[in-house]
Coordinates of C-alpha atoms in Angstrom, one line a residue:
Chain A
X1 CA -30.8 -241.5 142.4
X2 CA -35.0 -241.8 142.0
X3 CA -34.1 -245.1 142.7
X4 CA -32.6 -244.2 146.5
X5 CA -35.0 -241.5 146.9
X6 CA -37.7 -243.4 146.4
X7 CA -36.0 -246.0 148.9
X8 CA -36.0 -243.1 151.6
X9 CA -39.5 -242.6 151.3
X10 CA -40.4 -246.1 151.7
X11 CA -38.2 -246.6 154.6
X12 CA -39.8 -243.3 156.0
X13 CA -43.1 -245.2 155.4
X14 CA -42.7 -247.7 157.2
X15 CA -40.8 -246.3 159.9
X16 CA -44.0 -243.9 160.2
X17 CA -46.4 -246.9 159.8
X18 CA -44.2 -249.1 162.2
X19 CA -43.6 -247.4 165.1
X20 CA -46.6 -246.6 166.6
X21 CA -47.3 -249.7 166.6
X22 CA -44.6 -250.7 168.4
X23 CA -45.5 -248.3 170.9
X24 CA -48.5 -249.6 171.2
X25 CA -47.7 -253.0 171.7
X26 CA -45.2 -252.4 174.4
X27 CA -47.2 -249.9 176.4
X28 CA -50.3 -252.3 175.9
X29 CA -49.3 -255.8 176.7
X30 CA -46.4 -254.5 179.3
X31 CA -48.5 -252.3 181.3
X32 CA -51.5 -254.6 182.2
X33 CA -49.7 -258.0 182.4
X34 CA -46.4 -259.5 181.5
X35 CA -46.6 -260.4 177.5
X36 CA -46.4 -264.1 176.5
X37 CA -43.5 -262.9 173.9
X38 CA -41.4 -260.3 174.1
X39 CA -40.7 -259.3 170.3
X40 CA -39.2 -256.5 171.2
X41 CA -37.1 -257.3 174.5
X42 CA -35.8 -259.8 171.6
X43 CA -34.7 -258.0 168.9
X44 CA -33.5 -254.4 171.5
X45 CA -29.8 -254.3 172.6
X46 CA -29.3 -255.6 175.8
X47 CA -26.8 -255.3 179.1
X48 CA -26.1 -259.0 178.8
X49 CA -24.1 -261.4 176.3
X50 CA -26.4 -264.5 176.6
X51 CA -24.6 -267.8 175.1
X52 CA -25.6 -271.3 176.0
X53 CA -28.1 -270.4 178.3
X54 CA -25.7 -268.1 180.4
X55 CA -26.1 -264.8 180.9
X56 CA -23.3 -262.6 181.5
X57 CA -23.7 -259.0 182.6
X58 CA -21.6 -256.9 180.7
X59 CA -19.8 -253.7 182.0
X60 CA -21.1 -250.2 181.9
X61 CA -19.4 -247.3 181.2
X62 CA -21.3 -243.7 181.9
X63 CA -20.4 -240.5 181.1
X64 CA -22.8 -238.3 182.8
X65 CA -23.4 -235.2 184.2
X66 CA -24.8 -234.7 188.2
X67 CA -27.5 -232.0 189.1
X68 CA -24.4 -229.8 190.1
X69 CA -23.8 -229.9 186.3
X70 CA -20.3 -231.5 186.4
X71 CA -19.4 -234.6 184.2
X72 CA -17.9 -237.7 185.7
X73 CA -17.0 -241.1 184.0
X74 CA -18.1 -244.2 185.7
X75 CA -17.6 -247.3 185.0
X76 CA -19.2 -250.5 186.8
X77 CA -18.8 -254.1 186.0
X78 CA -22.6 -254.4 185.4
X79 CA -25.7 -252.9 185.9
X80 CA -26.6 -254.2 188.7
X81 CA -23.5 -252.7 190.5
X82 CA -23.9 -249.4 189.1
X83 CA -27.5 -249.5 190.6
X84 CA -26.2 -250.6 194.0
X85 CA -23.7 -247.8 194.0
X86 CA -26.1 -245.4 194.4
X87 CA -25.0 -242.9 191.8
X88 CA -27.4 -244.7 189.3
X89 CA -31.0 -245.7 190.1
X90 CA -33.6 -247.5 188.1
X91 CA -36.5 -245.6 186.4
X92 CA -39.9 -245.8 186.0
X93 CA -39.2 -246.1 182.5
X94 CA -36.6 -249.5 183.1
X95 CA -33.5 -247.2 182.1
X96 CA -30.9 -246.6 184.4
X97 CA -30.4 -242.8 185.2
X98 CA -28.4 -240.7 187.8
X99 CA -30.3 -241.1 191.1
X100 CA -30.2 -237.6 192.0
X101 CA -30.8 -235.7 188.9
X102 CA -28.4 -235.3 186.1
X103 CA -28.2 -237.1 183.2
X104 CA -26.0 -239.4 180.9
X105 CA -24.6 -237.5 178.6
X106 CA -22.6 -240.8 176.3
X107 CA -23.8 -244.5 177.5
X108 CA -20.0 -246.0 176.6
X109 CA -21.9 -249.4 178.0
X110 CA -20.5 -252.6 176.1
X111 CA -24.2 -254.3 174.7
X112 CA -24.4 -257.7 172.9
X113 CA -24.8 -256.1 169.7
X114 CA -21.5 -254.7 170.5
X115 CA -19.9 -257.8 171.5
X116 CA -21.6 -259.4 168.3
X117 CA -20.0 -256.3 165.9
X118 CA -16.9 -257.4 167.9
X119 CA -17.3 -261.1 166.6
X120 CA -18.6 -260.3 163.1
X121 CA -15.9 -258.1 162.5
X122 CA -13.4 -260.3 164.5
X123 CA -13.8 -262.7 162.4
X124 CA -13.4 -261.2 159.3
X125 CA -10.2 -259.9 160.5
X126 CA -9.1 -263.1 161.8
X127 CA -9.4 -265.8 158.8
X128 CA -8.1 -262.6 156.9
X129 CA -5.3 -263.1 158.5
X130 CA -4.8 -266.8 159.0
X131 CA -5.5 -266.4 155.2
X132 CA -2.6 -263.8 154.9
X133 CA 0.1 -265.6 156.7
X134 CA -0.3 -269.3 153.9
X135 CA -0.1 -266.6 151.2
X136 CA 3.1 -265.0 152.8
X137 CA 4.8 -268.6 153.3
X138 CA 3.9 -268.8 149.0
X139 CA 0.8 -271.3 149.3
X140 CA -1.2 -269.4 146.9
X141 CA 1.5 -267.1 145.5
X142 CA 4.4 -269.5 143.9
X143 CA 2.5 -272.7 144.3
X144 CA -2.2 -273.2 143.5
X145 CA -3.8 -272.4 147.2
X146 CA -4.7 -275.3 149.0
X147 CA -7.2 -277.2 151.7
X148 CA -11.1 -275.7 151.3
X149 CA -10.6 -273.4 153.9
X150 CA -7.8 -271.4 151.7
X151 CA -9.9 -272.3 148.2
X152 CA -13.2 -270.7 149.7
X153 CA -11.5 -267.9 151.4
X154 CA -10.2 -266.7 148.1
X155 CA -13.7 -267.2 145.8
X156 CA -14.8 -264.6 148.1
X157 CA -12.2 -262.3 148.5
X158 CA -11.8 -262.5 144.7
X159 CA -15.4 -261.8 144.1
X160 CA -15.1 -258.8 146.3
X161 CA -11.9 -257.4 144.4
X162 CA -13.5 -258.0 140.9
X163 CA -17.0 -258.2 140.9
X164 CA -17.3 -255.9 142.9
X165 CA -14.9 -253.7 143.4
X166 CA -12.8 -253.9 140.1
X167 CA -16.6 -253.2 138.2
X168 CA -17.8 -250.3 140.0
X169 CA -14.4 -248.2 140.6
X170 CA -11.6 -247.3 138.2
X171 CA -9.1 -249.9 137.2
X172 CA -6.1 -247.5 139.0
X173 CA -7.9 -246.7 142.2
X174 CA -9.8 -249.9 142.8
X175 CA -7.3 -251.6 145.2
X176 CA -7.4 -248.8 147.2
X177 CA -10.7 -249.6 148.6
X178 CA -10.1 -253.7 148.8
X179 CA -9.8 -253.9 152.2
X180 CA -12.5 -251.4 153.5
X181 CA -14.8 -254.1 150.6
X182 CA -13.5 -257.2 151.9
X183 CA -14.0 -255.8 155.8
X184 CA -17.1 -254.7 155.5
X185 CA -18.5 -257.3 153.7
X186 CA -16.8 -260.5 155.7
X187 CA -17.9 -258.6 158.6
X188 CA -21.7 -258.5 157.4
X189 CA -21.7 -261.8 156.9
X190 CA -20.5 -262.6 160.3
X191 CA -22.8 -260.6 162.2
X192 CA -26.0 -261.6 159.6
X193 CA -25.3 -264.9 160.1
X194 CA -24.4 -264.8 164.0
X195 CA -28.0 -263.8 164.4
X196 CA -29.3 -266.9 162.6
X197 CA -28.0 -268.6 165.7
X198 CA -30.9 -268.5 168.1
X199 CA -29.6 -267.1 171.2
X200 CA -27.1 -264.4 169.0
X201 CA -28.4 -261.6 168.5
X202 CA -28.2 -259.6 165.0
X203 CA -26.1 -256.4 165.0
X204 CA -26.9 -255.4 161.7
X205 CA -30.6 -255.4 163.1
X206 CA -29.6 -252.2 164.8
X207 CA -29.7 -248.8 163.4
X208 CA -26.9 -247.5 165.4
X209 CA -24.2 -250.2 163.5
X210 CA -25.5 -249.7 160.0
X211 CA -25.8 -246.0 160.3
X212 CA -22.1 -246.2 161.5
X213 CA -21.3 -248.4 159.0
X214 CA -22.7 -245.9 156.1
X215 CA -21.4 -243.1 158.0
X216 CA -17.5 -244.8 157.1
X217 CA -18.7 -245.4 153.8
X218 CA -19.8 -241.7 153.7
X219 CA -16.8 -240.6 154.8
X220 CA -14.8 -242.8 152.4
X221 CA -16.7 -241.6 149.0
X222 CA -16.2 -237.6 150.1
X223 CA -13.0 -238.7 151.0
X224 CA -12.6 -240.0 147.6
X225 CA -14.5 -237.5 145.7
X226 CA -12.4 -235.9 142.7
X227 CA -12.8 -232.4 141.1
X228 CA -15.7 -233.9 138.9
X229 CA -17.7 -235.4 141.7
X230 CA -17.5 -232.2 143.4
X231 CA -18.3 -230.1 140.4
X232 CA -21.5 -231.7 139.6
X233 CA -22.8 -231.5 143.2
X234 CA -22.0 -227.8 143.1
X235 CA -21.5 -226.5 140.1
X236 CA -23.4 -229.3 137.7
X237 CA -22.1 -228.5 134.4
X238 CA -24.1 -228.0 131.4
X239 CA -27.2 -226.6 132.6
X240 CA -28.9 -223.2 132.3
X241 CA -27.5 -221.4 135.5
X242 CA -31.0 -221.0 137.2
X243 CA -31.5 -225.1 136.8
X244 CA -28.3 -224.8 139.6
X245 CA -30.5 -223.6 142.2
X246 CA -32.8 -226.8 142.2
X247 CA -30.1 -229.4 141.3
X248 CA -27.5 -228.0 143.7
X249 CA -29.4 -228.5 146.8
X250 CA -30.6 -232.0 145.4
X251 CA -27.2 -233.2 144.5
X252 CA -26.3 -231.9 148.3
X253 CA -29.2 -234.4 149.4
X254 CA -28.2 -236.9 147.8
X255 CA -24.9 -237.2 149.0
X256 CA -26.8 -237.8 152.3
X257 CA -29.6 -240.0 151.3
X258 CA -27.3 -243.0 149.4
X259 CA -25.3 -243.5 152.6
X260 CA -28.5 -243.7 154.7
X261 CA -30.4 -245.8 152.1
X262 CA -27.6 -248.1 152.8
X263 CA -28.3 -247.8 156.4
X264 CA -31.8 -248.5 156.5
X265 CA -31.7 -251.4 154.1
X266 CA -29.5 -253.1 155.8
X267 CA -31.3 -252.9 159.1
X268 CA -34.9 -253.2 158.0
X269 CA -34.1 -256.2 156.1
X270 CA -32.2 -257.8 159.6
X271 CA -34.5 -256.8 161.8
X272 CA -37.7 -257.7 159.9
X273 CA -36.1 -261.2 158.9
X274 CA -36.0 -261.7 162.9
X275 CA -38.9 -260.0 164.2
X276 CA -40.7 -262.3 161.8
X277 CA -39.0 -265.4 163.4
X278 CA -40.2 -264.5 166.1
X279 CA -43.6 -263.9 165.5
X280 CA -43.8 -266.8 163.9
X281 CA -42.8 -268.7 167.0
X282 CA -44.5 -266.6 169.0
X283 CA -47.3 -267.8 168.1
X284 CA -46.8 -270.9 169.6
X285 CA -47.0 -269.5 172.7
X286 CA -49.9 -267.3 172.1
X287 CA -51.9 -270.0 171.1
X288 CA -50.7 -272.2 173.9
X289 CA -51.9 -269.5 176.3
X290 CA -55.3 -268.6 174.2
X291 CA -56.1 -271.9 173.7
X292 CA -54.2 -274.8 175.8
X293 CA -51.5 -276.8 175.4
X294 CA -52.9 -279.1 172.2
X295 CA -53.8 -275.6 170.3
X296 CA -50.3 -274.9 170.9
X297 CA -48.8 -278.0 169.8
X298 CA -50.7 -277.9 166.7
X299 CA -49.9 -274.5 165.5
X300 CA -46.3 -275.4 166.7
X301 CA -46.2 -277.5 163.7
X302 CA -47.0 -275.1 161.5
X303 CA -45.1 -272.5 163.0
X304 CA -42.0 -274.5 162.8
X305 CA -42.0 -275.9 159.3
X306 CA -42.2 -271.9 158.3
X307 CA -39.9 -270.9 160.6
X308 CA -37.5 -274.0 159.4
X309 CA -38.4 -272.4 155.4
X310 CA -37.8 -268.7 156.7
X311 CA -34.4 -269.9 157.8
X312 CA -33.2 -270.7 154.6
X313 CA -34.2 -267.8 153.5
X314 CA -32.4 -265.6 156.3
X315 CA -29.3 -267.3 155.3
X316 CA -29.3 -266.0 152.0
X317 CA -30.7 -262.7 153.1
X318 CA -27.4 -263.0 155.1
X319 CA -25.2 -263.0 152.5
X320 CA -27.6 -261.2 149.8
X321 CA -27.9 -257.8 152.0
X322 CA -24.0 -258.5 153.1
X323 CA -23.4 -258.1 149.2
X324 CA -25.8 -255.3 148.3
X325 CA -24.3 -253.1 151.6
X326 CA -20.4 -253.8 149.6
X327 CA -21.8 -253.4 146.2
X328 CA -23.8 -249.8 146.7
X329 CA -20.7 -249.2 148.7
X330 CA -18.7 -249.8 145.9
X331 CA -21.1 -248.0 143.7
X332 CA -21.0 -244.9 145.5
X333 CA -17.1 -244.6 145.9
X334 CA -16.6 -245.2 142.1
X335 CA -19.2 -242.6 141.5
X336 CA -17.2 -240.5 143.2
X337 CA -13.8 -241.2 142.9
X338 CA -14.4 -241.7 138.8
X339 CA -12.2 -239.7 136.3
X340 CA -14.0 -238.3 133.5
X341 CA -11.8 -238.6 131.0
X342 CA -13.4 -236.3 127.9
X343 CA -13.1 -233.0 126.4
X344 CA -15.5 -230.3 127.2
X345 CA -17.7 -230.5 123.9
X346 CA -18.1 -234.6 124.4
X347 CA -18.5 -234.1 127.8
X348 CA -21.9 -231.1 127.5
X349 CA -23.3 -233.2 124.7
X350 CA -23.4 -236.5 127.0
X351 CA -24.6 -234.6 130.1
X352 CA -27.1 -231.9 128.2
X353 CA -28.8 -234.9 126.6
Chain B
X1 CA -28.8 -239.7 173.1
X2 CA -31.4 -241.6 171.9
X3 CA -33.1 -240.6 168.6
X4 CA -37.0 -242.0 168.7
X5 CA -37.4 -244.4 171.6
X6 CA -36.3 -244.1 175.6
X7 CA -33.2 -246.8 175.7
X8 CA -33.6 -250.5 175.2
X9 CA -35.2 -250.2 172.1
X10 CA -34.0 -251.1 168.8
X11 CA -34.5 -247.9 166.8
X12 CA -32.7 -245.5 169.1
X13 CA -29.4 -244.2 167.8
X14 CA -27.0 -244.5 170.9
X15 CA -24.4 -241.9 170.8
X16 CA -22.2 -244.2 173.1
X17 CA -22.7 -247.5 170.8
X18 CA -22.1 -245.3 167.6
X19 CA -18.6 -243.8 169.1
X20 CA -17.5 -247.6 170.0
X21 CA -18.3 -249.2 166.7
X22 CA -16.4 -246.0 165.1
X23 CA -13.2 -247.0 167.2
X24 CA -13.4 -250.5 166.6
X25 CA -14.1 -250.0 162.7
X26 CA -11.2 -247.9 162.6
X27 CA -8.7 -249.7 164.3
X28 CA -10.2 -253.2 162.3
X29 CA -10.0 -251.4 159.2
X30 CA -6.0 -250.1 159.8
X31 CA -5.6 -253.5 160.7
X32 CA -7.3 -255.2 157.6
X33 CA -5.0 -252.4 155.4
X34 CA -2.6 -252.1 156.9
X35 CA -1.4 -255.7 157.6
X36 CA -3.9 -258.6 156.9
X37 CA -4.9 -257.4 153.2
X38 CA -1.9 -256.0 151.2
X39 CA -0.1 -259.3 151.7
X40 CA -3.3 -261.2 149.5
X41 CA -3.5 -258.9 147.1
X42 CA 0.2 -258.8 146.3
X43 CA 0.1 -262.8 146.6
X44 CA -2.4 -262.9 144.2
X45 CA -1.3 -260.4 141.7
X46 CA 2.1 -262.0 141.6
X47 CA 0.3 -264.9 140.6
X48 CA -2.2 -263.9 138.2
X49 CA 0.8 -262.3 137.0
X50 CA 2.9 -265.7 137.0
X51 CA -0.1 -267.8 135.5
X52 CA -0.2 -264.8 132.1
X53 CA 3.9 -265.2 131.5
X54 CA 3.6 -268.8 131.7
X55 CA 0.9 -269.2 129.4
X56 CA 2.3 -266.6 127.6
X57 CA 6.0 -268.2 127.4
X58 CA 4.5 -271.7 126.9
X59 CA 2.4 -269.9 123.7
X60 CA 5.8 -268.3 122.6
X61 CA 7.5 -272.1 123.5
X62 CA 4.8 -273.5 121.1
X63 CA 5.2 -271.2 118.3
X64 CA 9.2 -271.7 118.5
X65 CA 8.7 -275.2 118.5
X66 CA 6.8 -275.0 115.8
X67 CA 9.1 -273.3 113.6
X68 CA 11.7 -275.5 114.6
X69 CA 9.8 -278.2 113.3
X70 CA 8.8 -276.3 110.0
X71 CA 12.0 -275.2 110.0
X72 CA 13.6 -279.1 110.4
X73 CA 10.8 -280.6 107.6
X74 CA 11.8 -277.8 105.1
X75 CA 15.7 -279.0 105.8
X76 CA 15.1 -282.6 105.6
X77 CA 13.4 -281.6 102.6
X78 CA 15.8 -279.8 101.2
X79 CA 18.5 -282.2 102.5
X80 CA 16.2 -284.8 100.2
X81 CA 16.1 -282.9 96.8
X82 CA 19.9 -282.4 97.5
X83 CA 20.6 -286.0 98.1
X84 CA 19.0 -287.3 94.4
X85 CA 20.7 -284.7 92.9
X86 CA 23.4 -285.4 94.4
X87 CA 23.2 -289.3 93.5
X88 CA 22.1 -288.4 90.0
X89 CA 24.9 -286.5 89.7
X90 CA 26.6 -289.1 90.6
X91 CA 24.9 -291.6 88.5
X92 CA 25.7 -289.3 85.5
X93 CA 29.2 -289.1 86.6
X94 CA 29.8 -293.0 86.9
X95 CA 28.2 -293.4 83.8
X96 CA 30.5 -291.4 81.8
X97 CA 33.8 -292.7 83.9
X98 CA 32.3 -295.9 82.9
X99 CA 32.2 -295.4 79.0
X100 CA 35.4 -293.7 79.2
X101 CA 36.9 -296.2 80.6
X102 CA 35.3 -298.6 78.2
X103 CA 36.4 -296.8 75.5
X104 CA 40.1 -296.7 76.4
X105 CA 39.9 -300.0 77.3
X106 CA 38.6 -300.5 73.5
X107 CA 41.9 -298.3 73.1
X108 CA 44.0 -300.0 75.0
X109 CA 43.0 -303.4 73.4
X110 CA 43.3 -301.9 70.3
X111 CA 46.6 -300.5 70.6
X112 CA 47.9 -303.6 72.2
X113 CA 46.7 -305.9 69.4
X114 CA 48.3 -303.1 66.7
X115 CA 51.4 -303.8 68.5
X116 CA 51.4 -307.3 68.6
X117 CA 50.5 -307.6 65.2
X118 CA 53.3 -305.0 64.6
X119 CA 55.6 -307.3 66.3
X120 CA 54.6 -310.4 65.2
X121 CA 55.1 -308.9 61.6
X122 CA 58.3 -308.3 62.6
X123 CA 59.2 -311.6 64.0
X124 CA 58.2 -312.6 60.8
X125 CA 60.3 -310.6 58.5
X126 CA 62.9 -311.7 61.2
X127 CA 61.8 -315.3 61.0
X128 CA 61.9 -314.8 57.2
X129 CA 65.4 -313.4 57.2
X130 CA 66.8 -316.0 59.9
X131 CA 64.9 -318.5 57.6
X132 CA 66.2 -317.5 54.1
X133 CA 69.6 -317.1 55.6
X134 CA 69.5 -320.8 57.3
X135 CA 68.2 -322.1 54.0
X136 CA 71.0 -320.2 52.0
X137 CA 73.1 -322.1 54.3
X138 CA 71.5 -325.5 54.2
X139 CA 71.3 -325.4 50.7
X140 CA 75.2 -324.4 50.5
X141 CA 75.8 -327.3 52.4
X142 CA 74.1 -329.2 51.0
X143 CA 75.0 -328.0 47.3
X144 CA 78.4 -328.1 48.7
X145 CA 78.3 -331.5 50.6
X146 CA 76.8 -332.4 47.1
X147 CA 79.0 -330.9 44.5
X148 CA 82.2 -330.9 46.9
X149 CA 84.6 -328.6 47.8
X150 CA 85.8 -327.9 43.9
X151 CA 83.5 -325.7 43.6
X152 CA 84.5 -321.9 44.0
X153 CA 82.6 -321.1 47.7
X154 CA 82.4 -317.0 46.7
X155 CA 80.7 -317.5 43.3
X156 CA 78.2 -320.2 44.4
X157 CA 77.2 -318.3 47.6
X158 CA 76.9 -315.7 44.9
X159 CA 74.3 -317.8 43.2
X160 CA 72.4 -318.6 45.9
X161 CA 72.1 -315.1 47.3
X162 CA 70.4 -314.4 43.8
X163 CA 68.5 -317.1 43.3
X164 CA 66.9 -316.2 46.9
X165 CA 66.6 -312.6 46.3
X166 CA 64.6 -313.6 43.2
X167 CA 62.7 -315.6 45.6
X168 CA 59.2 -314.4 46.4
X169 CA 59.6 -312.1 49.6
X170 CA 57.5 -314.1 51.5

């Protein structure tokens, strides 16, 4: 609990420290000149799924509302036709709004973070599955799995079922909440590691797929939440009743601040790892701009031999905040969905102390 | 809607993006639970389950096994003790057949030998008689063959018979 709230403020701390910053930078470098690196244009969502050199516009999808204040929904292959149609128009601030007034009320627009959730998730499901159908044909149920594929499939999804599921929530409820595990934390993987790839870019580096992803954990712990979860948010037993008054609304916040501890965390560490990589590399450039082309080279050397030792550490960030985001999940739900199996005197002994 | 920053950047929360990764979570996750998970975790409970009755049956196999060996070392044993009493018994038993029969071999011999002498005695007397008779005769024969027929046959057969009665008996 201190341990989460303290999280908050931190994250609140550097979201505070950060920002401006980032403000700054964008309004300073893009207003005067075009910026040697574009940390930013990097790491944002963008209207295009870039693979291989390619880039491919991906389709929009508006729901908006015109100065005559009624909705439609639009949609347009990219955004370049939605511009042309003349419905849409491109701002002063580079966002695409209704040309004659109005405004978008949902942005429905598929974005490569979207398309990379899509493969993250994708994936999970999919080896999942191939994994599914050589356990229904027996390999691995009457006879020892078999190949690596099968053999590594099953360390993990083991170590999901008992390390971490199987230790945080009740024996009799655990297998409930497999799948969601398993899901969520294949599925963080994917997307972690996706962005390791250097054209990819990182979903989890964005706020709005973590918050969603601790909003379905959220969800999932109420969801789950017995008499006794709900008693000591409310009603937190064994405490003189004017304690209530502070406890209850801090056991209310709580409820919200785990779930968007989860969120943050999960992002910030993403999204640092990258804008880091960047930077790093950016400074090749910078350098080569500042300086000429030898200045560049030679910080180039040492940009990439950091870069090549960040990398290995990204990767295991990958997997590392892929398995903290499961495990806290994990915690929270058995927190919630826990039975308290004692008698009343036990039970205001162990909580008044 | 966009939470801190005017679209494109990465800390804006975008209603849109949020509401798509909702309906893809949702329909992955019914997926995952509905068809691509339950089939793993069954598999693999069945065979946790499988792998604790076999080593539990194989423990149980071992411990039978066991017994039945215990069980086959205390019978040989058994079976042994039984056998040398058995040939002691036996032993014992041939012994005294064997000194039984000894003695009524003795027994036998004995009584054989008793009867023989019994009727070699008797072939004696018989002899005896056959002999004092054939020498009665001889000697009336003789005695007659010697004295000649003058002589009165009753009265000298008469004198014989008592001159051998007063013989010695044997």
């Amino acid at each position: 609990m201190i341990q989460s709230l303290r999280r908050v403020f931190l994250t609140l701390l550097f979201l505070s420290i950060s920002t401006p910053n980032i403000f700054a930078f964008e309004a300073g470098e893009g207003g005067e000149e075009e910026p040697v690196i574009d940390i930013v244009g990097t790491v944002a969502d963008h209207d295009y799924f870039k693979a291989f050199g390619a880039k491919i516009y991906l389709p929009r999808i508006y729901y908006w509302e015109d100065a005559a204040g009624e909705t439609h929904l639009d949609f347009y292959t990219s955004v370049k036709s939605a511009e042309a149609s003349e419905e849409f128009t491109h701002s002063e601030e580079g966002v695409t709004v209704p040309a004659d007034g109005g405004h978008i009320i949902v942005d429905m627009s598929l974005t490569s973070h979207l398309l990379y959730f899509w493969f993250g998730l994708g994936g999970a499901v999919f080896i999942t599955f191939l994994a599914a159908s050589r356990y229904r044909k027996g390999v691995g149920r009457d006879v020892e799995p078999k190949g690596a594929l099968q053999n590594l499939f099953e360390v993990l999804f083991i170590f999901v079922r008992d390390e971490i599921a199987k230790e945080n929530i009740d024996d009799h409820k655990y297998a409930r909440f497999v799948p969601y595990l398993f899901t969520v934390f294949m599925g963080i993987s994917f997307m972690n590691l996706f962005g390791l790839l250097p054209w990819a870019a990182t979903a989890t580096a964005d706020l709005t797929v973590t918050g969603t992803l601790a909003v379905i954990t959220f969800v999932i712990t109420q969801f789950s939440g017995t008499k006794d979860y709900w008693g000591h948010i409310f009603w937190f037993p064994g405490v003189p009743g004017w304690v209530r008054i502070i406890l209850t609304p801090v056991e209310i916040l709580g409820m919200f601040t785990k779930p968007f501890a989860l969120a943050i965390r999960l992002f910030a560490n993403m999204l640092s790892g990258k804008i880091m990589i960047i930077a790093i590399l950016g400074l090749v450039f910078i350098f080569a701009d500042a300086f000429g082309t030898a200045a560049g080279l030679g910080v180039g050397v040492f940009s990439v031999s950091l870069t090549a030792a960040l990398y290995a550490l990204k990767a295991f960030v990958a997997l590392v905040q892929a398995y903290i985001f499961t495990l806290l999940s994990a915690v929270f739900i058995g927190m919630a969905a826990e039975d308290h199996e004692h008698g009343e005197e036990g039970y205001y002994t162990e909580h008044v102390e | 809607m966009t939470l801190l920053l005017a679209g494109g950047s990465f800390l804006s929360f975008n209603t849109g993006f949020a509401i798509w990764i909702l309906i893809s979570m949702v329909v992955f996750l019914f997926v995952m639970t509905k068809y691509a998970v339950p089939p793993i975790m069954k598999s693999l409970a069945e065979r946790e389950q499988n792998i604790k009755e076999s080593l539990e049956s194989a423990e149980q196999a071992i411990a039978k096994a066991e017994k039945i060996s215990e069980d086959n070392k205390k019978a040989l044993r058994e079976a042994e003790v039984k056998a040398q009493q058995i040939r002691k018994e036996a032993l014992d038993e041939a012994e005294l057949l064997r000194t039984e029969r000894i003695n009524k071999a003795k027994e036998d011999a004995a009584h054989i030998i008793e009867q023989a002498k019994a009727s070699i005695e008797q072939e004696k007397k018989q002899a005896l008689m056959e002999l004092r008779s054939e020498v009665a005769k001889l000697a009336v024969r003789s005695a007659s063959i010697i004295i000649d027929s003058e002589l009165d046959v009753e009265k000298n057969n008469k004198l014989v018979d008592n001159f051998l009665s007063d013989l010695p008996k044997n």
